[in-house]
Amino acid sequence: MNIVEKILARASGKSSVAPDDVIFANVDKVMVHDVSGPGVIKVFDKLKKQGISVDKLWDPTKVWVAEDHFVPSAEKVSAENIVKLSNFTKQYGIEKHFKYGMGQYGICHTISHEEAMVMPGEVYVGGDSHTNTTGALGAFACGLGHTDVAYVLLNGKIWFKVPETMYFKINGKLPDHVMAKDLILKIIGEIGTDGGAYRTMQFGGSGINEMSVESRLTMCNMTTEAGAKNGIVEPDQKVVDYLSSRGASNFNLITGDDDAEYSRVFEYEASEMEPTVAKPFSPENISVVREAPDVELDKSYIGSCTGAKYEDLMAVAKILKGRKVKIRTEILPAAISIYKRAMENGLLKIFLDAGVTIGPPTCGACCGAHMGVLAKDEICISTTNRNFPGRMGHVESQTYLASPLVAAASAVTGKITDPRDLQ
Amino acid sequence: MKGNIIKYAQDNIDTDVIIPGQYLKVHDYAELATHAMEGLDPDFHSKVKEGDFILSGKNFGCGSSREHAPIALSHSGIKAVLALSFARIFYRNAVDGAFLLPIEIEQDAYDEISEGDEIDIDVSANEIKNLTKNRTYKMKPFSDIIGKIIAAGGLFKYRPDQD
């Protein structure tokens, strides 16, 4: 069995599972945020009216809550949702609630690794499609809707059809100025936005071994844009060190068998990758940066679960040091812990000296909600993961998806720029 | 189940156009319905009628896990979406929350069924009848668990131990 089959077999109490088996898997961790939480509460209200008990959760210690999409609240509906979420965690005894404005908080998919909320080998579900991100720690991490999350909260398990696994073998090492984001955009460009549908995308090979845990998180985050059920990397010493440095211990390092089967195997040479963008209006609509359209940009957005981890901000600082931005540029570290490190290590000064605006950790403009959305006809280069029509604001705005290095280089020139070409 | 078709002849209709991100804070189903399909077709709300079906291409509902998407369509009156294929979470949300039927169709149905056609969906026979054009098409049968959850009326009413 491969890693996903082994995790799902363990979680469903079976000695083995195979693709297309339908199982009920016991869930190890579940996350709700300020979008899915109020939705779950609505489902609970409906169940109560039907006579189904919602008095207690299956295990409040396995549940954690993030406030990320609509904080800081720009208006009263968002503010009321935050109050609903607080009442919910109080009522059900959920202690792990990362509240905006109180110590550590940030984007849920970033908290999941920054705060070591999820361990290798676990079944982790969340009410957000980019829950896939956390597969980089060697967990089966998968996004679900409100009804499914409500079911997990009450029953501790959920049904899955065991996915086929597509294996992406990455050889070698990414060149300078090329990041994991460039590689995953290349892969999505080739397999398409439904290329991973209903399946697992597993990454391995020397290129993945070489990669930092944070780069692997970017790879797994973007599997959602290929429609995958989940993305995963087998855990290694780097994952153990990463989680240990965040206070975690007792790892269950499940890896695939040597004779594990995959439905398809793809192979990529990391050394051949180039800075890449996805043009409007699809993550599969890719171009290498040197052949990207010569458009005047209005904005560079450096944020989100995909592109505002500490490593991402380090890459941005490398470009912005001693330079000035030519277009409106916003940097939103993905969690307070990252914000703090950026402050301690002088990154924030580099950003401010370059003329950038630094915002609080939030999903804000990535999902077109608040804190910097795009007007009609505006063009943005962004480290986020999706560029559908209207994703970051007006339906006639345009977003180019890029690595933090490309977004920073483009901020400096005002055009889509290969960081290798920056003077 | 009979209804009329609203056709979007394109692939990859994503959740950001089905219900734009700015409405994710809204959990009032009636209000969500007024914004359904706003990112693609601002006239949708004025033209949709109770019992209509949407017909579209590949990978319908790709993108976000937001359950607001099937909720907004369902509360607009849409009873089924007929598409060449669906994105995973949209499909699951539609079924587990019992909001609407996600029906996978074949290419002939996609090509021949037009906007406004009256359709009769017969799930037990895996057939779609085009009453306007007097044609019958095969629909892909629901997988075992999906069929059972639909028959039960959603995930919370499904009892796997009674299978």
Coordinates of N, CA, C and O in Angstrom, one line a residue, chain A residues 22 24 35 38-39 42-43 46-47 50 70 75 77-78 81 127-129 142-148 150-151 154-155 158-161 193-194 198 224 229 367-368 386 388-389 391 395, chain B residues 12 14-17 21-22 24-29 39 58-59 62-68 71 85-89 91-93 96-97 99 104 143 145-146 149 155-158 160:
Chain A
V22 N -15.0 2.2 -0.4 CA -15.6 3.3 0.4 C -15.5 2.9 1.9 O -15.8 1.8 2.3
F24 N -15.4 4.4 6.2 CA -15.6 5.5 7.2 C -14.3 5.6 8.0 O -13.9 4.6 8.6
V35 N -15.5 31.1 8.1 CA -16.4 30.9 7.1 C -17.2 29.6 7.3 O -18.4 29.5 7.2
P38 N -19.6 29.3 11.1 CA -21.0 29.7 11.1 C -21.9 28.8 10.3 O -23.0 28.6 10.6
G39 N -21.3 28.2 9.2 CA -22.0 27.3 8.4 C -22.3 26.0 9.1 O -23.4 25.5 9.0
K42 N -25.1 26.6 11.6 CA -26.4 26.6 10.9 C -26.9 25.1 10.7 O -28.0 24.8 10.8
V43 N -25.9 24.2 10.3 CA -26.3 22.8 10.2 C -26.7 22.3 11.5 O -27.7 21.5 11.6
K46 N -30.2 23.2 12.3 CA -31.2 22.4 11.5 C -31.4 21.0 12.1 O -32.5 20.5 12.2
L47 N -30.2 20.5 12.5 CA -30.3 19.1 13.1 C -31.1 19.1 14.4 O -31.9 18.2 14.7
Q50 N -34.6 18.8 13.8 CA -35.0 17.5 13.4 C -34.9 16.5 14.5 O -35.1 15.3 14.3
F70 N -12.3 36.8 7.4 CA -12.9 38.1 7.5 C -12.4 38.9 8.7 O -13.2 39.7 9.3
E75 N -17.0 44.9 8.7 CA -18.3 45.3 8.9 C -19.0 44.4 9.9 O -18.4 43.4 10.3
V77 N -21.5 42.1 9.8 CA -21.8 40.6 9.6 C -20.6 39.8 10.0 O -20.7 38.8 10.7
S78 N -19.4 40.2 9.5 CA -18.1 39.5 9.9 C -17.9 39.5 11.4 O -17.5 38.5 12.0
N81 N -20.1 37.1 13.0 CA -19.6 35.7 12.8 C -18.5 35.3 13.8 O -18.4 34.2 14.3
G127 N -12.8 22.7 7.1 CA -13.8 23.3 6.3 C -13.3 24.3 5.3 O -13.8 25.4 5.2
D128 N -12.2 23.9 4.6 CA -11.6 24.8 3.6 C -10.9 24.0 2.6 O -10.2 23.0 2.9
S129 N -11.0 24.4 1.3 CA -10.4 23.5 0.2 C -8.9 23.4 0.3 O -8.4 22.3 -0.1
C142 N -7.5 16.9 4.0 CA -8.5 17.0 2.9 C -9.6 18.0 3.3 O -10.0 18.0 4.5
G143 N -10.0 18.8 2.4 CA -11.1 19.8 2.6 C -12.5 19.3 2.5 O -12.7 18.4 1.6
L144 N -13.4 19.8 3.3 CA -14.8 19.4 3.3 C -15.7 20.6 3.4 O -15.3 21.6 3.8
G145 N -17.0 20.4 3.1 CA -18.0 21.5 3.3 C -18.6 21.4 4.7 O -18.2 20.6 5.6
H146 N -19.5 22.4 5.0 CA -20.1 22.5 6.4 C -20.8 21.2 6.9 O -20.6 20.9 8.0
T147 N -21.6 20.6 6.0 CA -22.3 19.4 6.5 C -21.4 18.3 6.9 O -21.6 17.7 7.9
D148 N -20.4 18.1 6.0 CA -19.4 17.0 6.3 C -18.6 17.3 7.6 O -18.4 16.5 8.4
A150 N -19.7 19.2 10.1 CA -20.6 19.0 11.2 C -20.7 17.5 11.5 O -20.8 17.2 12.7
Y151 N -20.8 16.7 10.5 CA -20.9 15.2 10.7 C -19.6 14.7 11.5 O -19.7 14.0 12.5
L154 N -19.6 15.7 15.2 CA -20.6 14.9 16.1 C -20.2 13.5 16.1 O -20.5 12.8 17.1
N155 N -19.6 12.9 15.1 CA -19.4 11.5 15.0 C -18.0 11.0 15.0 O -17.7 9.9 15.1
I158 N -15.8 10.1 9.0 CA -16.5 10.6 7.8 C -16.2 9.6 6.7 O -15.2 8.9 6.7
W159 N -17.0 9.6 5.7 CA -16.8 8.6 4.6 C -15.8 9.2 3.5 O -15.8 10.4 3.3
F160 N -15.0 8.3 3.0 CA -14.2 8.6 1.9 C -14.2 7.4 0.9 O -14.2 6.3 1.3
K161 N -14.1 7.8 -0.4 CA -13.7 6.8 -1.3 C -12.2 6.8 -1.4 O -11.6 7.8 -1.6
T193 N -6.7 21.7 -14.5 CA -7.4 22.0 -13.2 C -8.3 20.8 -12.8 O -8.8 20.9 -11.6
D194 N -8.5 19.8 -13.6 CA -9.2 18.6 -13.1 C -8.3 17.4 -13.2 O -8.8 16.3 -13.1
Y198 N -10.5 13.8 -7.7 CA -10.9 12.6 -6.9 C -9.6 11.8 -6.5 O -9.8 10.7 -6.0
T224 N -5.0 21.4 -4.7 CA -6.4 21.8 -4.7 C -6.7 22.4 -6.1 O -7.8 22.1 -6.6
K229 N -8.1 15.4 -4.4 CA -8.7 15.1 -3.0 C -7.7 15.6 -2.0 O -8.0 16.2 -1.0
C367 N -9.3 36.1 -1.3 CA -10.6 35.6 -1.7 C -11.6 36.8 -2.0 O -12.8 36.6 -2.0
G368 N -11.0 37.9 -2.3 CA -11.8 39.0 -2.8 C -12.7 39.6 -1.7 O -13.8 40.2 -2.0
R386 N -5.3 31.0 -6.6 CA -6.5 30.9 -7.5 C -6.6 32.3 -8.3 O -6.5 33.3 -7.6
F388 N -9.5 32.9 -10.6 CA -10.7 32.8 -11.3 C -11.3 34.2 -11.4 O -10.9 35.1 -10.7
P389 N -12.3 34.4 -12.4 CA -12.9 35.7 -12.5 C -13.5 36.2 -11.2 O -14.2 35.5 -10.6
R391 N -12.1 36.6 -8.4 CA -11.5 36.0 -7.2 C -11.0 37.0 -6.2 O -11.2 36.9 -5.0
V395 N -15.1 41.4 -11.0 CA -15.1 40.3 -12.0 C -14.3 40.6 -13.2 O -13.8 39.7 -14.0
Chain B
N12 N -15.2 24.2 -16.3 CA -14.6 24.8 -15.1 C -15.3 26.0 -14.5 O -14.8 27.0 -14.2
D14 N -16.4 27.8 -11.7 CA -15.8 27.7 -10.4 C -16.7 28.3 -9.3 O -17.6 29.0 -9.6
T15 N -16.4 28.0 -8.1 CA -17.2 28.4 -7.0 C -17.1 30.0 -6.8 O -18.0 30.5 -6.2
D16 N -16.0 30.6 -7.3 CA -16.0 32.1 -7.2 C -17.0 32.7 -8.0 O -17.4 33.9 -7.7
V17 N -17.4 32.1 -9.2 CA -18.4 32.8 -10.0 C -19.8 32.3 -9.5 O -20.8 33.0 -9.6
G21 N -16.5 35.4 -3.3 CA -16.0 35.3 -2.0 C -16.5 36.3 -1.0 O -16.6 36.0 0.2
Q22 N -16.9 37.5 -1.5 CA -17.4 38.5 -0.5 C -18.7 38.1 0.2 O -19.0 38.6 1.2
L24 N -19.1 35.0 1.4 CA -18.9 33.8 2.3 C -19.3 34.1 3.7 O -19.5 33.1 4.5
K25 N -19.3 35.3 4.1 CA -19.7 35.6 5.5 C -21.2 35.5 5.7 O -21.7 35.6 6.8
V26 N -21.9 35.4 4.6 CA -23.4 35.4 4.6 C -23.9 33.9 4.9 O -23.5 33.0 4.1
H27 N -24.7 33.7 5.9 CA -25.2 32.3 6.1 C -26.7 32.3 6.1 O -27.4 31.4 6.5
D28 N -27.3 33.4 5.5 CA -28.8 33.4 5.3 C -29.0 32.9 3.9 O -28.6 33.4 2.9
Y29 N -29.7 31.7 3.8 CA -29.8 31.0 2.6 C -30.5 31.8 1.5 O -30.2 31.8 0.3
G39 N -21.1 36.0 -10.5 CA -19.8 36.2 -11.2 C -19.8 35.9 -12.6 O -18.9 36.2 -13.4
K58 N -17.3 20.4 -18.2 CA -16.4 19.6 -17.3 C -16.1 20.4 -16.0 O -16.0 21.6 -16.0
N59 N -15.9 19.6 -15.0 CA -15.3 20.2 -13.7 C -16.2 21.3 -13.1 O -15.6 22.3 -12.6
C62 N -15.5 23.7 -9.5 CA -14.1 23.6 -9.0 C -13.8 24.8 -8.1 O -14.4 25.9 -8.2
G63 N -12.7 24.6 -7.3 CA -12.3 25.7 -6.5 C -12.5 25.4 -5.0 O -12.1 24.4 -4.4
S64 N -13.3 26.3 -4.4 CA -13.4 26.4 -2.9 C -14.3 25.3 -2.4 O -15.2 24.7 -3.1
S65 N -14.2 25.0 -1.1 CA -15.0 24.0 -0.4 C -16.3 24.6 0.0 O -17.2 24.0 0.6
R66 N -16.5 25.9 -0.2 CA -17.7 26.7 0.3 C -19.0 25.9 0.0 O -19.4 25.8 -1.2
E67 N -19.7 25.6 1.0 CA -21.0 24.9 0.8 C -22.0 25.9 0.3 O -23.1 25.6 -0.1
H68 N -21.7 27.2 0.5 CA -22.5 28.3 0.0 C -22.9 28.1 -1.5 O -23.9 28.6 -2.0
I71 N -25.7 25.6 -1.8 CA -26.8 26.2 -1.1 C -27.5 27.3 -1.9 O -28.7 27.4 -2.1
S85 N -18.6 16.6 -15.9 CA -18.0 16.1 -14.7 C -18.1 17.2 -13.6 O -18.4 18.4 -13.9
F86 N -17.8 16.8 -12.4 CA -17.9 17.7 -11.2 C -16.6 17.8 -10.5 O -15.9 16.8 -10.4
A87 N -16.3 18.9 -9.8 CA -15.3 19.0 -8.9 C -15.7 18.3 -7.6 O -16.9 18.3 -7.2
R88 N -14.7 17.7 -6.9 CA -15.0 16.7 -5.8 C -15.8 17.3 -4.7 O -16.8 16.8 -4.3
I89 N -15.4 18.5 -4.2 CA -16.1 19.0 -2.9 C -17.5 19.5 -3.2 O -18.4 19.3 -2.5
Y91 N -19.4 18.3 -5.5 CA -20.2 17.1 -5.7 C -20.7 16.6 -4.3 O -21.8 16.3 -4.1
R92 N -19.7 16.5 -3.4 CA -19.9 15.9 -2.1 C -20.9 16.8 -1.3 O -21.8 16.3 -0.7
N93 N -20.7 18.1 -1.4 CA -21.5 19.0 -0.6 C -23.0 19.0 -1.1 O -23.9 19.0 -0.3
D96 N -24.2 15.3 0.3 CA -24.2 15.1 1.7 C -25.2 16.1 2.4 O -25.8 15.8 3.4
G97 N -25.3 17.3 1.8 CA -26.2 18.3 2.4 C -27.6 18.2 1.8 O -28.5 19.0 2.1
F99 N -28.7 19.1 -1.1 CA -29.1 20.4 -1.7 C -29.6 20.2 -3.2 O -30.6 20.8 -3.5
E104 N -24.0 13.4 -13.7 CA -22.9 13.4 -14.7 C -23.6 12.9 -16.1 O -24.1 11.8 -16.1
S143 N -22.5 6.3 -7.8 CA -21.7 5.2 -7.2 C -22.6 4.8 -6.0 O -23.5 5.5 -5.5
I145 N -22.3 4.5 -2.7 CA -22.5 5.3 -1.5 C -23.3 6.6 -1.8 O -24.2 7.0 -1.0
I146 N -23.0 7.2 -2.9 CA -23.7 8.4 -3.3 C -25.2 8.1 -3.5 O -26.0 8.9 -3.0
I149 N -26.8 7.7 -0.1 CA -26.9 9.0 0.7 C -28.0 9.8 0.1 O -28.9 10.4 0.8
L155 N -26.4 13.1 4.2 CA -25.5 12.3 5.1 C -26.0 12.0 6.5 O -25.8 10.9 7.0
F156 N -26.7 13.0 7.1 CA -27.2 12.8 8.5 C -28.3 11.8 8.6 O -28.6 11.3 9.6
K157 N -29.0 11.6 7.4 CA -30.1 10.6 7.5 C -29.6 9.2 7.0 O -30.4 8.2 7.1
Y158 N -28.4 9.1 6.5 CA -27.8 7.9 6.0 C -27.3 7.1 7.2 O -26.7 7.6 8.1
P160 N -25.1 4.0 7.8 CA -24.2 2.9 7.2 C -24.4 1.6 7.9 O -24.2 0.5 7.2

